[in-house]
C-alpha cells in the first residue's frame, strides 16, 4: 500500500480472530454504486482489494488519517465507523471483503436487527432542518442507500444479481417517490409495492428484511432531520413496509419490531 508519493503508509490492523464473510462484486470507475462514491463508512471490519488499475483511498477520521493510492495487489483495512471515500481510476477493478466474529452467524444469513441499533452513530451530520425540499429528500435517500449497500442482509438484493443497477437513476426514482409522499408533488404513477416483486421472486422476502429496511430508513431520518415532515416520512415508511409485507408474506406474518408509529 503506497501513499500519493510512493511512500509506505501504515494501515489499520485487522483483528486476527475475525473470519471472512460476504464480499461485494467487483467495482470500478465506471460502475461504482453512487452511495459508495461519496463519504461513507462500514458497520463491520472490511478490507478493500485492488485487482486492476488503482484506487485512491482517503480516510476522514482522526488527525493522521491516511490518503493513499492503492495499486493492483494492494489492500486497505477499514475499521468499523471510519468515514472514508474511494476514487477508482477508470480502469480500476476492486472489491470489498467484510469480516465477522466466528461466533456470529455467517454474513448474508437473515438475522434480527439488534434492539436499539443506530447505524449512523455520527456517520452523518444533522442537517438542522426538516425534510422540506427536494434537495433534502435526495440527501436522505442517498444516505439510506449508503447503508443499504453495506448491509449484509439487504445488499444482495442490489449487488448480488446479474443485472447492472443504474444507481443514479435508482436513487432519483426513490427520491421522486418520497417527494410525492412527503411534499405531495404530483405525477408519480409507479406501483411501488408491485415494483418489488422481481426482488421477492429472486430472493423471497422475510420478516427480517422488513425489520432491517425500516430500521435503516428511520435511522437515516433521525440522523439528519427533525420536524413534521421527518415524522411523516417515518410514519409512511412504516405503513409502506406493512403493506408490502402483507402482499408478499401474508396477513399477520410481520409487524414492525420495536417501532411505535
Tab-separated table of C-alpha atoms in Angstrom:
chain	number	residue	atom	x	y	z
A	1	UNK	CA	0.000	0.000	0.000
A	2	UNK	CA	1.621	3.231	-1.142
A	3	UNK	CA	0.974	6.875	-0.411
A	4	UNK	CA	0.427	9.522	-3.055
A	5	UNK	CA	4.200	9.968	-3.476
A	6	UNK	CA	5.045	6.279	-3.287
A	7	UNK	CA	5.904	6.070	0.418
A	8	UNK	CA	4.704	3.172	2.519
A	9	UNK	CA	1.689	4.004	4.671
A	10	UNK	CA	0.828	2.233	7.928
A	11	UNK	CA	-2.572	0.609	7.808
A	12	UNK	CA	-5.161	-0.487	10.310
A	13	UNK	CA	-4.528	-3.959	11.708
A	14	UNK	CA	-7.308	-6.462	11.094
A	15	UNK	CA	-8.181	-8.333	14.314
A	16	UNK	CA	-6.799	-11.859	13.950
A	17	UNK	CA	-9.888	-13.548	15.415
A	18	UNK	CA	-12.177	-12.408	12.591
A	19	UNK	CA	-13.201	-14.639	9.687
A	20	UNK	CA	-14.251	-13.750	6.162
A	21	UNK	CA	-17.913	-13.092	5.470
A	22	UNK	CA	-19.648	-11.667	2.421
A	23	UNK	CA	-17.758	-9.681	-0.201
A	24	UNK	CA	-19.007	-7.234	-2.816
A	25	UNK	CA	-18.877	-7.799	-6.568
A	26	UNK	CA	-16.026	-6.224	-8.498
A	27	UNK	CA	-16.479	-2.466	-8.866
A	28	UNK	CA	-14.637	0.052	-10.984
A	29	UNK	CA	-14.520	3.636	-12.092
A	30	UNK	CA	-17.465	3.202	-14.466
A	31	UNK	CA	-19.861	1.154	-12.314
A	32	UNK	CA	-19.214	2.230	-8.728
A	33	UNK	CA	-22.555	2.427	-6.846
A	34	UNK	CA	-23.321	6.064	-6.141
A	35	UNK	CA	-23.647	5.572	-2.346
A	36	UNK	CA	-20.042	4.324	-2.314
A	37	UNK	CA	-18.793	7.237	-4.396
A	38	UNK	CA	-19.441	9.652	-1.533
A	39	UNK	CA	-18.118	9.697	2.020
A	40	UNK	CA	-19.446	6.645	3.867
A	41	UNK	CA	-18.470	4.085	6.497
A	42	UNK	CA	-18.794	0.357	7.069
A	43	UNK	CA	-20.525	-1.154	10.096
A	44	UNK	CA	-18.044	-4.066	10.337
A	45	UNK	CA	-14.324	-4.626	9.692
A	46	UNK	CA	-13.537	-4.760	5.984
A	47	UNK	CA	-10.663	-4.815	3.512
A	48	UNK	CA	-10.555	-3.138	0.104
A	49	UNK	CA	-8.668	-5.202	-2.506
A	50	UNK	CA	-7.453	-3.718	-5.804
A	51	UNK	CA	-7.145	-6.207	-8.667
A	52	UNK	CA	-6.574	-3.826	-11.576
A	53	UNK	CA	-5.783	-0.168	-12.048
A	54	UNK	CA	-5.602	1.991	-8.931
A	55	UNK	CA	-7.868	3.328	-6.205
A	56	UNK	CA	-7.297	6.392	-4.084
A	57	UNK	CA	-8.421	5.589	-0.531
A	58	UNK	CA	-8.978	8.523	1.824
A	59	UNK	CA	-9.983	8.341	5.484
A	60	UNK	CA	-11.569	11.389	7.074
A	61	UNK	CA	-11.403	10.329	10.717
A	62	UNK	CA	-8.538	11.386	13.006
A	63	UNK	CA	-5.631	13.858	12.689
A	64	UNK	CA	-3.358	11.401	10.828
A	65	UNK	CA	-5.983	9.927	8.539
A	66	UNK	CA	-4.353	8.223	5.528
A	67	UNK	CA	-4.700	9.420	1.965
A	68	UNK	CA	-3.172	6.718	-0.226
A	69	UNK	CA	-3.048	5.362	-3.733
A	70	UNK	CA	-3.646	1.606	-3.882
A	71	UNK	CA	-2.281	-0.273	-6.888
A	72	UNK	CA	-3.120	-3.757	-8.172
A	73	UNK	CA	-2.364	-6.272	-5.404
A	74	UNK	CA	-2.658	-3.700	-2.602
A	75	UNK	CA	-5.307	-3.650	0.089
A	76	UNK	CA	-6.566	-1.243	2.744
A	77	UNK	CA	-8.025	-2.309	6.091
A	78	UNK	CA	-11.182	-0.388	7.005
A	79	UNK	CA	-12.206	-0.223	10.661
A	80	UNK	CA	-15.899	-0.020	11.585
A	81	UNK	CA	-17.183	3.540	11.818
A	82	UNK	CA	-14.329	5.088	9.811
A	83	UNK	CA	-15.514	7.810	7.431
A	84	UNK	CA	-13.788	7.212	4.100
A	85	UNK	CA	-14.046	7.753	0.377
A	86	UNK	CA	-12.697	5.888	-2.649
A	87	UNK	CA	-11.710	7.299	-6.044
A	88	UNK	CA	-11.042	4.493	-8.560
A	89	UNK	CA	-9.197	5.022	-11.827
A	90	UNK	CA	-11.210	4.472	-14.994
A	91	UNK	CA	-9.626	1.035	-15.477
A	92	UNK	CA	-9.834	0.006	-11.800
A	93	UNK	CA	-11.403	-3.228	-10.598
A	94	UNK	CA	-11.687	-3.767	-6.859
A	95	UNK	CA	-13.886	-5.409	-4.250
A	96	UNK	CA	-14.546	-5.088	-0.521
A	97	UNK	CA	-14.304	-8.095	1.786
A	98	UNK	CA	-16.331	-7.959	5.016
A	99	UNK	CA	-15.425	-9.828	8.200
A	100	UNK	CA	-17.331	-11.267	11.138
A	101	UNK	CA	-16.698	-12.763	14.529
A	102	UNK	CA	-16.513	-16.570	14.245
A	103	UNK	CA	-19.321	-16.888	16.794
A	104	UNK	CA	-21.670	-14.772	14.663
A	105	UNK	CA	-23.991	-16.232	12.067
A	106	UNK	CA	-22.467	-16.132	8.565
A	107	UNK	CA	-22.831	-12.782	6.844
A	108	UNK	CA	-25.601	-12.972	4.301
A	109	UNK	CA	-27.910	-15.053	6.511
A	110	UNK	CA	-31.020	-13.278	7.839
A	111	UNK	CA	-30.552	-12.009	11.367
A	112	UNK	CA	-32.886	-9.979	13.593
A	113	UNK	CA	-31.829	-6.372	13.946
A	114	UNK	CA	-30.349	-5.837	17.437
A	115	UNK	CA	-32.592	-3.742	19.662
A	116	UNK	CA	-31.581	-0.092	19.780
A	117	UNK	CA	-29.331	-0.298	16.710
A	118	UNK	CA	-28.217	3.117	15.490
A	119	UNK	CA	-26.411	2.577	12.226
A	120	UNK	CA	-25.117	6.081	11.868
A	121	UNK	CA	-23.544	6.719	15.250
A	122	UNK	CA	-22.241	10.042	13.950
A	123	UNK	CA	-21.812	8.962	10.329
A	124	UNK	CA	-23.823	11.892	9.070
A	125	UNK	CA	-24.164	15.421	10.333
A	126	UNK	CA	-27.647	16.585	11.235
A	127	UNK	CA	-28.954	18.948	8.585
A	128	UNK	CA	-30.633	21.217	11.122
A	129	UNK	CA	-33.850	21.315	9.167
A	130	UNK	CA	-36.917	19.320	8.187
A	131	UNK	CA	-37.437	17.246	5.029
A	132	UNK	CA	-38.868	20.306	3.346
A	133	UNK	CA	-37.320	20.303	-0.132
A	134	UNK	CA	-36.361	18.017	-2.995
A	135	UNK	CA	-32.702	18.510	-2.108
A	136	UNK	CA	-33.199	17.310	1.464
A	137	UNK	CA	-35.121	14.238	0.354
A	138	UNK	CA	-32.446	13.353	-2.205
A	139	UNK	CA	-29.869	13.596	0.583
A	140	UNK	CA	-31.987	11.297	2.767
A	141	UNK	CA	-32.260	8.637	0.063
A	142	UNK	CA	-28.534	8.853	-0.697
A	143	UNK	CA	-27.711	8.311	2.983
A	144	UNK	CA	-30.195	5.445	3.193
A	145	UNK	CA	-28.633	3.578	0.294
A	146	UNK	CA	-25.102	4.189	1.541
A	147	UNK	CA	-26.118	1.994	4.488
A	148	UNK	CA	-28.153	-0.484	2.443
A	149	UNK	CA	-25.339	-1.396	0.038
A	150	UNK	CA	-23.091	-2.199	3.022
A	151	UNK	CA	-25.705	-4.176	4.928
A	152	UNK	CA	-25.154	-7.943	4.908
A	153	UNK	CA	-28.876	-8.693	4.681
A	154	UNK	CA	-30.113	-6.062	2.208
A	155	UNK	CA	-27.138	-5.542	-0.104
A	156	UNK	CA	-27.577	-8.813	-2.048
A	157	UNK	CA	-30.873	-7.502	-3.423
A	158	UNK	CA	-28.924	-4.712	-5.128
A	159	UNK	CA	-25.420	-6.082	-5.740
A	160	UNK	CA	-25.882	-9.850	-5.905
A	161	UNK	CA	-27.751	-10.298	-9.179
A	162	UNK	CA	-26.680	-10.328	-12.818
A	163	UNK	CA	-28.388	-7.034	-13.653
A	164	UNK	CA	-26.411	-3.788	-13.652
A	165	UNK	CA	-28.152	-1.259	-11.451
A	166	UNK	CA	-28.010	2.364	-12.561
A	167	UNK	CA	-27.564	3.801	-9.076
A	168	UNK	CA	-28.047	7.425	-10.049
A	169	UNK	CA	-31.335	6.651	-11.767
A	170	UNK	CA	-32.473	4.366	-8.946
A	171	UNK	CA	-31.771	6.861	-6.172
A	172	UNK	CA	-33.502	9.659	-8.065
A	173	UNK	CA	-36.518	7.440	-8.697
A	174	UNK	CA	-36.762	6.600	-4.997
A	175	UNK	CA	-36.316	10.280	-4.135
A	176	UNK	CA	-39.161	11.138	-6.535
A	177	UNK	CA	-41.395	8.719	-4.619
A	178	UNK	CA	-40.599	10.308	-1.250
A	179	UNK	CA	-41.118	13.788	-2.663
A	180	UNK	CA	-44.565	12.623	-3.740
A	181	UNK	CA	-45.263	11.170	-0.271
A	182	UNK	CA	-43.805	13.945	1.877
A	183	UNK	CA	-44.026	17.074	-0.289
A	184	UNK	CA	-47.157	16.000	-2.202
A	185	UNK	CA	-45.525	16.509	-5.594
A	186	UNK	CA	-47.782	15.274	-8.440
A	187	UNK	CA	-47.366	12.792	-11.278
A	188	UNK	CA	-45.842	9.745	-9.589
A	189	UNK	CA	-47.565	6.752	-11.173
A	190	UNK	CA	-45.290	3.796	-10.270
A	191	UNK	CA	-46.822	0.937	-8.269
A	192	UNK	CA	-44.170	0.757	-5.534
A	193	UNK	CA	-45.441	-2.469	-3.971
A	194	UNK	CA	-45.644	-4.387	-7.241
A	195	UNK	CA	-42.343	-2.897	-8.360
A	196	UNK	CA	-40.560	-5.032	-5.756
A	197	UNK	CA	-41.967	-8.333	-6.984
A	198	UNK	CA	-38.882	-9.252	-9.021
A	199	UNK	CA	-36.754	-8.942	-5.854
A	200	UNK	CA	-39.125	-11.207	-3.958
A	201	UNK	CA	-39.241	-13.714	-6.830
A	202	UNK	CA	-35.446	-13.947	-6.941
A	203	UNK	CA	-34.853	-13.993	-3.169
A	204	UNK	CA	-38.011	-14.285	-1.081
A	205	UNK	CA	-38.550	-11.528	1.472
A	206	UNK	CA	-38.560	-12.446	5.160
A	207	UNK	CA	-39.702	-10.608	8.302
A	208	UNK	CA	-36.023	-9.807	8.994
A	209	UNK	CA	-35.793	-7.999	5.656
A	210	UNK	CA	-38.615	-5.653	6.643
A	211	UNK	CA	-37.193	-5.076	10.134
A	212	UNK	CA	-33.802	-4.165	8.713
A	213	UNK	CA	-35.059	-1.921	5.907
A	214	UNK	CA	-37.365	0.010	8.217
A	215	UNK	CA	-34.694	0.495	10.879
A	216	UNK	CA	-32.185	1.790	8.319
A	217	UNK	CA	-34.766	4.232	6.982
A	218	UNK	CA	-35.694	5.501	10.442
A	219	UNK	CA	-32.020	5.831	11.418
A	220	UNK	CA	-31.376	7.835	8.243
A	221	UNK	CA	-34.227	10.232	9.006
A	222	UNK	CA	-33.373	10.624	12.705
A	223	UNK	CA	-29.698	11.159	11.899
A	224	UNK	CA	-30.367	14.130	9.657
A	225	UNK	CA	-33.764	15.751	10.041
A	226	UNK	CA	-36.301	16.912	12.614
A	227	UNK	CA	-39.812	18.185	12.096
A	228	UNK	CA	-43.314	17.268	10.915
A	229	UNK	CA	-42.146	16.040	7.507
A	230	UNK	CA	-39.480	13.845	9.070
A	231	UNK	CA	-42.105	12.266	11.311
A	232	UNK	CA	-44.436	11.869	8.336
A	233	UNK	CA	-41.720	10.111	6.328
A	234	UNK	CA	-41.148	7.587	9.127
A	235	UNK	CA	-44.884	7.012	9.501
A	236	UNK	CA	-45.341	6.497	5.753
A	237	UNK	CA	-42.315	4.177	5.589
A	238	UNK	CA	-43.806	2.037	8.341
A	239	UNK	CA	-47.123	1.915	6.503
A	240	UNK	CA	-45.457	1.018	3.210
A	241	UNK	CA	-43.475	-1.777	4.865
A	242	UNK	CA	-46.681	-3.117	6.443
A	243	UNK	CA	-48.459	-3.104	3.081
A	244	UNK	CA	-45.580	-4.765	1.279
A	245	UNK	CA	-45.236	-7.449	3.959
A	246	UNK	CA	-48.969	-8.129	3.718
A	247	UNK	CA	-48.699	-8.566	-0.057
A	248	UNK	CA	-45.621	-10.794	-0.100
A	249	UNK	CA	-45.690	-12.576	3.274
A	250	UNK	CA	-49.404	-12.728	4.028
A	251	UNK	CA	-51.628	-11.440	6.800
A	252	UNK	CA	-50.049	-11.343	10.254
A	253	UNK	CA	-46.604	-12.502	9.075
A	254	UNK	CA	-44.848	-9.255	10.022
A	255	UNK	CA	-45.360	-6.211	12.202
A	256	UNK	CA	-42.703	-3.561	12.907
A	257	UNK	CA	-40.283	-4.736	15.591
A	258	UNK	CA	-39.823	-2.212	18.378
A	259	UNK	CA	-41.254	0.634	16.328
A	260	UNK	CA	-44.211	2.523	17.712
A	261	UNK	CA	-45.545	4.505	14.789
